[in-house]
């Protein structure tokens, strides 16, 4: 799953170039999809850092296992530990903050039937997710590896 494909899907659901009021179901799915773009960016980062980015130089089974090792709740908990997160570069801190924020908004969108969203607000969230993903991907391998370890190897 490519995070950029999910961002494209989220933007299509919002229908930013269409006129008229979008359906709440489309806005809610778009917000949820933006969160999942971030989640899959984290999964990909972990798998690439732990096993290898190039398919020819990695075990597919190990890469898939590392990809699936990411847990939504654990990631949110880890990213909320400010004392440790303050040691990461600001772009990774921003990614982590947006991840937590979007996960909360996704839960609201997915599970609160009364919650109403506006096209402009959802598009802002999608764009912010897109920027955060891009900045994470552009980070140094050293920082991405440290972030991957922090994401899946929580201290007990």
JSON list of C-alpha atoms in Angstrom, two decimals:
[
{"chain": "A", "resi": 1, "resn": "UNK", "atom": "CA", "xyz": [0.00, 0.00, 0.00]},
{"chain": "A", "resi": 2, "resn": "UNK", "atom": "CA", "xyz": [1.54, 3.28, -1.10]},
{"chain": "A", "resi": 3, "resn": "UNK", "atom": "CA", "xyz": [0.80, 6.28, 1.12]},
{"chain": "A", "resi": 4, "resn": "UNK", "atom": "CA", "xyz": [0.69, 8.60, -1.90]},
{"chain": "A", "resi": 5, "resn": "UNK", "atom": "CA", "xyz": [-2.04, 6.45, -3.49]},
{"chain": "A", "resi": 6, "resn": "UNK", "atom": "CA", "xyz": [-4.12, 6.78, -0.33]},
{"chain": "A", "resi": 7, "resn": "UNK", "atom": "CA", "xyz": [-3.64, 10.57, -0.36]},
{"chain": "A", "resi": 8, "resn": "UNK", "atom": "CA", "xyz": [-4.86, 10.66, -3.98]},
{"chain": "A", "resi": 9, "resn": "UNK", "atom": "CA", "xyz": [-7.88, 8.57, -2.99]},
{"chain": "A", "resi": 10, "resn": "UNK", "atom": "CA", "xyz": [-8.64, 10.85, -0.04]},
{"chain": "A", "resi": 11, "resn": "UNK", "atom": "CA", "xyz": [-8.52, 13.93, -2.28]},
{"chain": "A", "resi": 12, "resn": "UNK", "atom": "CA", "xyz": [-10.80, 12.24, -4.80]},
{"chain": "A", "resi": 13, "resn": "UNK", "atom": "CA", "xyz": [-13.31, 11.43, -2.05]},
{"chain": "A", "resi": 14, "resn": "UNK", "atom": "CA", "xyz": [-13.35, 15.07, -0.92]},
{"chain": "A", "resi": 15, "resn": "UNK", "atom": "CA", "xyz": [-14.11, 16.15, -4.47]},
{"chain": "A", "resi": 16, "resn": "UNK", "atom": "CA", "xyz": [-12.27, 19.44, -4.10]},
{"chain": "A", "resi": 17, "resn": "UNK", "atom": "CA", "xyz": [-12.97, 20.46, -7.70]},
{"chain": "A", "resi": 18, "resn": "UNK", "atom": "CA", "xyz": [-16.65, 19.50, -7.63]},
{"chain": "A", "resi": 19, "resn": "UNK", "atom": "CA", "xyz": [-19.41, 21.91, -6.90]},
{"chain": "A", "resi": 20, "resn": "UNK", "atom": "CA", "xyz": [-22.12, 21.21, -4.40]},
{"chain": "A", "resi": 21, "resn": "UNK", "atom": "CA", "xyz": [-22.06, 19.81, -0.93]},
{"chain": "A", "resi": 22, "resn": "UNK", "atom": "CA", "xyz": [-20.12, 16.53, -0.54]},
{"chain": "A", "resi": 23, "resn": "UNK", "atom": "CA", "xyz": [-21.69, 13.58, 1.21]},
{"chain": "A", "resi": 24, "resn": "UNK", "atom": "CA", "xyz": [-20.66, 13.15, 4.84]},
{"chain": "A", "resi": 25, "resn": "UNK", "atom": "CA", "xyz": [-19.75, 9.53, 4.08]},
{"chain": "A", "resi": 26, "resn": "UNK", "atom": "CA", "xyz": [-17.22, 10.70, 1.48]},
{"chain": "A", "resi": 27, "resn": "UNK", "atom": "CA", "xyz": [-15.72, 13.29, 3.84]},
{"chain": "A", "resi": 28, "resn": "UNK", "atom": "CA", "xyz": [-15.46, 10.75, 6.66]},
{"chain": "A", "resi": 29, "resn": "UNK", "atom": "CA", "xyz": [-13.88, 8.15, 4.38]},
{"chain": "A", "resi": 30, "resn": "UNK", "atom": "CA", "xyz": [-11.44, 10.81, 3.10]},
{"chain": "A", "resi": 31, "resn": "UNK", "atom": "CA", "xyz": [-10.34, 11.73, 6.62]},
{"chain": "A", "resi": 32, "resn": "UNK", "atom": "CA", "xyz": [-9.97, 8.07, 7.55]},
{"chain": "A", "resi": 33, "resn": "UNK", "atom": "CA", "xyz": [-7.99, 7.44, 4.35]},
{"chain": "A", "resi": 34, "resn": "UNK", "atom": "CA", "xyz": [-5.63, 10.33, 5.15]},
{"chain": "A", "resi": 35, "resn": "UNK", "atom": "CA", "xyz": [-4.93, 8.74, 8.53]},
{"chain": "A", "resi": 36, "resn": "UNK", "atom": "CA", "xyz": [-4.29, 5.37, 6.88]},
{"chain": "A", "resi": 37, "resn": "UNK", "atom": "CA", "xyz": [-1.86, 7.04, 4.47]},
{"chain": "A", "resi": 38, "resn": "UNK", "atom": "CA", "xyz": [0.14, 8.11, 7.53]},
{"chain": "A", "resi": 39, "resn": "UNK", "atom": "CA", "xyz": [-0.21, 4.69, 9.14]},
{"chain": "A", "resi": 40, "resn": "UNK", "atom": "CA", "xyz": [1.07, 2.94, 6.02]},
{"chain": "A", "resi": 41, "resn": "UNK", "atom": "CA", "xyz": [3.95, 5.45, 5.80]},
{"chain": "A", "resi": 42, "resn": "UNK", "atom": "CA", "xyz": [4.94, 4.34, 9.32]},
{"chain": "A", "resi": 43, "resn": "UNK", "atom": "CA", "xyz": [4.61, 0.65, 8.37]},
{"chain": "A", "resi": 44, "resn": "UNK", "atom": "CA", "xyz": [6.71, 1.14, 5.24]},
{"chain": "A", "resi": 45, "resn": "UNK", "atom": "CA", "xyz": [9.32, 3.11, 7.17]},
{"chain": "A", "resi": 46, "resn": "UNK", "atom": "CA", "xyz": [9.64, 0.33, 9.75]},
{"chain": "A", "resi": 47, "resn": "UNK", "atom": "CA", "xyz": [9.89, -2.44, 7.15]},
{"chain": "A", "resi": 48, "resn": "UNK", "atom": "CA", "xyz": [12.38, -0.52, 4.99]},
{"chain": "A", "resi": 49, "resn": "UNK", "atom": "CA", "xyz": [14.57, 0.40, 7.98]},
{"chain": "A", "resi": 50, "resn": "UNK", "atom": "CA", "xyz": [14.55, -3.04, 9.59]},
{"chain": "A", "resi": 51, "resn": "UNK", "atom": "CA", "xyz": [14.72, -5.27, 6.51]},
{"chain": "A", "resi": 52, "resn": "UNK", "atom": "CA", "xyz": [15.72, -3.13, 3.53]},
{"chain": "A", "resi": 53, "resn": "UNK", "atom": "CA", "xyz": [14.17, -0.83, 0.99]},
{"chain": "A", "resi": 54, "resn": "UNK", "atom": "CA", "xyz": [15.22, -2.61, -2.20]},
{"chain": "A", "resi": 55, "resn": "UNK", "atom": "CA", "xyz": [13.21, -5.74, -3.01]},
{"chain": "A", "resi": 56, "resn": "UNK", "atom": "CA", "xyz": [16.24, -7.51, -4.47]},
{"chain": "A", "resi": 57, "resn": "UNK", "atom": "CA", "xyz": [18.18, -7.10, -1.20]},
{"chain": "A", "resi": 58, "resn": "UNK", "atom": "CA", "xyz": [15.55, -8.21, 1.30]},
{"chain": "A", "resi": 59, "resn": "UNK", "atom": "CA", "xyz": [13.45, -11.14, 2.38]},
{"chain": "A", "resi": 60, "resn": "UNK", "atom": "CA", "xyz": [9.85, -10.48, 1.37]},
{"chain": "A", "resi": 61, "resn": "UNK", "atom": "CA", "xyz": [8.55, -12.47, 4.33]},
{"chain": "A", "resi": 62, "resn": "UNK", "atom": "CA", "xyz": [10.70, -10.53, 6.81]},
{"chain": "A", "resi": 63, "resn": "UNK", "atom": "CA", "xyz": [9.74, -7.21, 5.19]},
{"chain": "A", "resi": 64, "resn": "UNK", "atom": "CA", "xyz": [6.04, -8.09, 5.40]},
{"chain": "A", "resi": 65, "resn": "UNK", "atom": "CA", "xyz": [6.43, -9.12, 9.06]},
{"chain": "A", "resi": 66, "resn": "UNK", "atom": "CA", "xyz": [8.16, -5.83, 9.92]},
{"chain": "A", "resi": 67, "resn": "UNK", "atom": "CA", "xyz": [5.46, -3.92, 8.02]},
{"chain": "A", "resi": 68, "resn": "UNK", "atom": "CA", "xyz": [2.71, -5.68, 10.00]},
{"chain": "A", "resi": 69, "resn": "UNK", "atom": "CA", "xyz": [4.51, -5.20, 13.34]},
{"chain": "A", "resi": 70, "resn": "UNK", "atom": "CA", "xyz": [3.14, -1.67, 13.68]},
{"chain": "A", "resi": 71, "resn": "UNK", "atom": "CA", "xyz": [0.20, -1.37, 16.06]},
{"chain": "A", "resi": 72, "resn": "UNK", "atom": "CA", "xyz": [-2.08, 1.68, 15.90]},
{"chain": "A", "resi": 73, "resn": "UNK", "atom": "CA", "xyz": [-2.41, 2.04, 19.67]},
{"chain": "A", "resi": 74, "resn": "UNK", "atom": "CA", "xyz": [1.24, 1.41, 20.47]},
{"chain": "A", "resi": 75, "resn": "UNK", "atom": "CA", "xyz": [2.35, 3.95, 17.87]},
{"chain": "A", "resi": 76, "resn": "UNK", "atom": "CA", "xyz": [-0.02, 6.55, 19.30]},
{"chain": "A", "resi": 77, "resn": "UNK", "atom": "CA", "xyz": [1.20, 5.88, 22.84]},
{"chain": "A", "resi": 78, "resn": "UNK", "atom": "CA", "xyz": [4.85, 6.04, 21.81]},
{"chain": "A", "resi": 79, "resn": "UNK", "atom": "CA", "xyz": [4.36, 9.23, 19.82]},
{"chain": "A", "resi": 80, "resn": "UNK", "atom": "CA", "xyz": [2.64, 10.83, 22.80]},
{"chain": "A", "resi": 81, "resn": "UNK", "atom": "CA", "xyz": [5.70, 10.44, 25.04]},
{"chain": "A", "resi": 82, "resn": "UNK", "atom": "CA", "xyz": [6.91, 14.00, 24.74]},
{"chain": "A", "resi": 83, "resn": "UNK", "atom": "CA", "xyz": [10.11, 13.50, 26.75]},
{"chain": "A", "resi": 84, "resn": "UNK", "atom": "CA", "xyz": [11.41, 11.04, 24.17]},
{"chain": "A", "resi": 85, "resn": "UNK", "atom": "CA", "xyz": [9.81, 12.62, 21.09]},
{"chain": "A", "resi": 86, "resn": "UNK", "atom": "CA", "xyz": [11.61, 15.88, 21.89]},
{"chain": "A", "resi": 87, "resn": "UNK", "atom": "CA", "xyz": [14.86, 14.09, 20.98]},
{"chain": "A", "resi": 88, "resn": "UNK", "atom": "CA", "xyz": [13.70, 13.59, 17.38]},
{"chain": "A", "resi": 89, "resn": "UNK", "atom": "CA", "xyz": [14.07, 16.24, 14.66]},
{"chain": "A", "resi": 90, "resn": "UNK", "atom": "CA", "xyz": [11.13, 18.61, 14.38]},
{"chain": "A", "resi": 91, "resn": "UNK", "atom": "CA", "xyz": [9.84, 17.02, 11.15]},
{"chain": "A", "resi": 92, "resn": "UNK", "atom": "CA", "xyz": [9.49, 13.66, 12.89]},
{"chain": "A", "resi": 93, "resn": "UNK", "atom": "CA", "xyz": [7.91, 15.32, 15.93]},
{"chain": "A", "resi": 94, "resn": "UNK", "atom": "CA", "xyz": [5.43, 17.01, 13.58]},
{"chain": "A", "resi": 95, "resn": "UNK", "atom": "CA", "xyz": [4.70, 13.69, 11.87]},
{"chain": "A", "resi": 96, "resn": "UNK", "atom": "CA", "xyz": [4.03, 12.05, 15.24]},
{"chain": "A", "resi": 97, "resn": "UNK", "atom": "CA", "xyz": [1.76, 14.88, 16.38]},
{"chain": "A", "resi": 98, "resn": "UNK", "atom": "CA", "xyz": [-0.24, 14.80, 13.13]},
{"chain": "A", "resi": 99, "resn": "UNK", "atom": "CA", "xyz": [-0.47, 10.99, 13.39]},
{"chain": "A", "resi": 100, "resn": "UNK", "atom": "CA", "xyz": [-2.03, 11.25, 16.86]},
{"chain": "A", "resi": 101, "resn": "UNK", "atom": "CA", "xyz": [-4.34, 14.08, 15.81]},
{"chain": "A", "resi": 102, "resn": "UNK", "atom": "CA", "xyz": [-5.52, 12.29, 12.67]},
{"chain": "A", "resi": 103, "resn": "UNK", "atom": "CA", "xyz": [-6.00, 9.01, 14.52]},
{"chain": "A", "resi": 104, "resn": "UNK", "atom": "CA", "xyz": [-8.30, 10.81, 16.96]},
{"chain": "A", "resi": 105, "resn": "UNK", "atom": "CA", "xyz": [-10.17, 12.50, 14.11]},
{"chain": "A", "resi": 106, "resn": "UNK", "atom": "CA", "xyz": [-10.45, 9.20, 12.26]},
{"chain": "A", "resi": 107, "resn": "UNK", "atom": "CA", "xyz": [-12.03, 7.58, 15.30]},
{"chain": "A", "resi": 108, "resn": "UNK", "atom": "CA", "xyz": [-14.49, 10.44, 15.52]},
{"chain": "A", "resi": 109, "resn": "UNK", "atom": "CA", "xyz": [-15.27, 10.25, 11.81]},
{"chain": "A", "resi": 110, "resn": "UNK", "atom": "CA", "xyz": [-15.63, 6.47, 11.82]},
{"chain": "A", "resi": 111, "resn": "UNK", "atom": "CA", "xyz": [-17.52, 5.96, 15.08]},
{"chain": "A", "resi": 112, "resn": "UNK", "atom": "CA", "xyz": [-19.47, 9.14, 15.85]},
{"chain": "A", "resi": 113, "resn": "UNK", "atom": "CA", "xyz": [-22.59, 9.17, 13.67]},
{"chain": "A", "resi": 114, "resn": "UNK", "atom": "CA", "xyz": [-23.43, 12.74, 14.69]},
{"chain": "A", "resi": 115, "resn": "UNK", "atom": "CA", "xyz": [-20.01, 14.18, 13.83]},
{"chain": "A", "resi": 116, "resn": "UNK", "atom": "CA", "xyz": [-20.21, 16.47, 10.78]},
{"chain": "A", "resi": 117, "resn": "UNK", "atom": "CA", "xyz": [-17.22, 17.40, 8.65]},
{"chain": "A", "resi": 118, "resn": "UNK", "atom": "CA", "xyz": [-16.59, 20.23, 6.21]},
{"chain": "A", "resi": 119, "resn": "UNK", "atom": "CA", "xyz": [-14.83, 19.80, 2.88]},
{"chain": "A", "resi": 120, "resn": "UNK", "atom": "CA", "xyz": [-12.27, 22.54, 3.58]},
{"chain": "A", "resi": 121, "resn": "UNK", "atom": "CA", "xyz": [-11.33, 21.12, 6.98]},
{"chain": "A", "resi": 122, "resn": "UNK", "atom": "CA", "xyz": [-10.91, 17.61, 5.59]},
{"chain": "A", "resi": 123, "resn": "UNK", "atom": "CA", "xyz": [-8.82, 18.86, 2.68]},
{"chain": "A", "resi": 124, "resn": "UNK", "atom": "CA", "xyz": [-6.59, 20.74, 5.15]},
{"chain": "A", "resi": 125, "resn": "UNK", "atom": "CA", "xyz": [-6.05, 17.50, 7.08]},
{"chain": "A", "resi": 126, "resn": "UNK", "atom": "CA", "xyz": [-5.27, 15.56, 3.90]},
{"chain": "A", "resi": 127, "resn": "UNK", "atom": "CA", "xyz": [-2.73, 18.16, 2.81]},
{"chain": "A", "resi": 128, "resn": "UNK", "atom": "CA", "xyz": [-1.12, 18.18, 6.26]},
{"chain": "A", "resi": 129, "resn": "UNK", "atom": "CA", "xyz": [-0.85, 14.38, 6.19]},
{"chain": "A", "resi": 130, "resn": "UNK", "atom": "CA", "xyz": [0.70, 14.53, 2.73]},
{"chain": "A", "resi": 131, "resn": "UNK", "atom": "CA", "xyz": [3.34, 17.04, 3.88]},
{"chain": "A", "resi": 132, "resn": "UNK", "atom": "CA", "xyz": [4.11, 15.07, 7.05]},
{"chain": "A", "resi": 133, "resn": "UNK", "atom": "CA", "xyz": [4.59, 11.86, 5.04]},
{"chain": "A", "resi": 134, "resn": "UNK", "atom": "CA", "xyz": [6.87, 13.60, 2.55]},
{"chain": "A", "resi": 135, "resn": "UNK", "atom": "CA", "xyz": [8.99, 15.10, 5.35]},
{"chain": "A", "resi": 136, "resn": "UNK", "atom": "CA", "xyz": [9.29, 11.71, 7.06]},
{"chain": "A", "resi": 137, "resn": "UNK", "atom": "CA", "xyz": [10.37, 10.09, 3.80]},
{"chain": "A", "resi": 138, "resn": "UNK", "atom": "CA", "xyz": [12.97, 12.83, 3.25]},
{"chain": "A", "resi": 139, "resn": "UNK", "atom": "CA", "xyz": [14.45, 12.42, 6.75]},
{"chain": "A", "resi": 140, "resn": "UNK", "atom": "CA", "xyz": [17.90, 10.93, 7.27]},
{"chain": "A", "resi": 141, "resn": "UNK", "atom": "CA", "xyz": [18.13, 7.15, 7.50]},
{"chain": "A", "resi": 142, "resn": "UNK", "atom": "CA", "xyz": [19.53, 7.52, 11.03]},
{"chain": "A", "resi": 143, "resn": "UNK", "atom": "CA", "xyz": [16.43, 9.41, 12.17]},
{"chain": "A", "resi": 144, "resn": "UNK", "atom": "CA", "xyz": [14.04, 7.12, 10.29]},
{"chain": "A", "resi": 145, "resn": "UNK", "atom": "CA", "xyz": [15.63, 4.05, 11.91]},
{"chain": "A", "resi": 146, "resn": "UNK", "atom": "CA", "xyz": [15.41, 5.55, 15.38]},
{"chain": "A", "resi": 147, "resn": "UNK", "atom": "CA", "xyz": [11.77, 6.44, 14.72]},
{"chain": "A", "resi": 148, "resn": "UNK", "atom": "CA", "xyz": [11.06, 2.90, 13.49]},
{"chain": "A", "resi": 149, "resn": "UNK", "atom": "CA", "xyz": [12.59, 1.40, 16.63]},
{"chain": "A", "resi": 150, "resn": "UNK", "atom": "CA", "xyz": [10.62, 3.80, 18.83]},
{"chain": "A", "resi": 151, "resn": "UNK", "atom": "CA", "xyz": [7.42, 2.94, 16.95]},
{"chain": "A", "resi": 152, "resn": "UNK", "atom": "CA", "xyz": [7.45, -0.83, 17.47]},
{"chain": "A", "resi": 153, "resn": "UNK", "atom": "CA", "xyz": [9.80, -1.52, 20.38]},
{"chain": "A", "resi": 154, "resn": "UNK", "atom": "CA", "xyz": [7.98, -0.03, 23.35]},
{"chain": "A", "resi": 155, "resn": "UNK", "atom": "CA", "xyz": [9.70, -0.33, 26.71]},
{"chain": "A", "resi": 156, "resn": "UNK", "atom": "CA", "xyz": [7.68, -2.19, 29.31]}
]
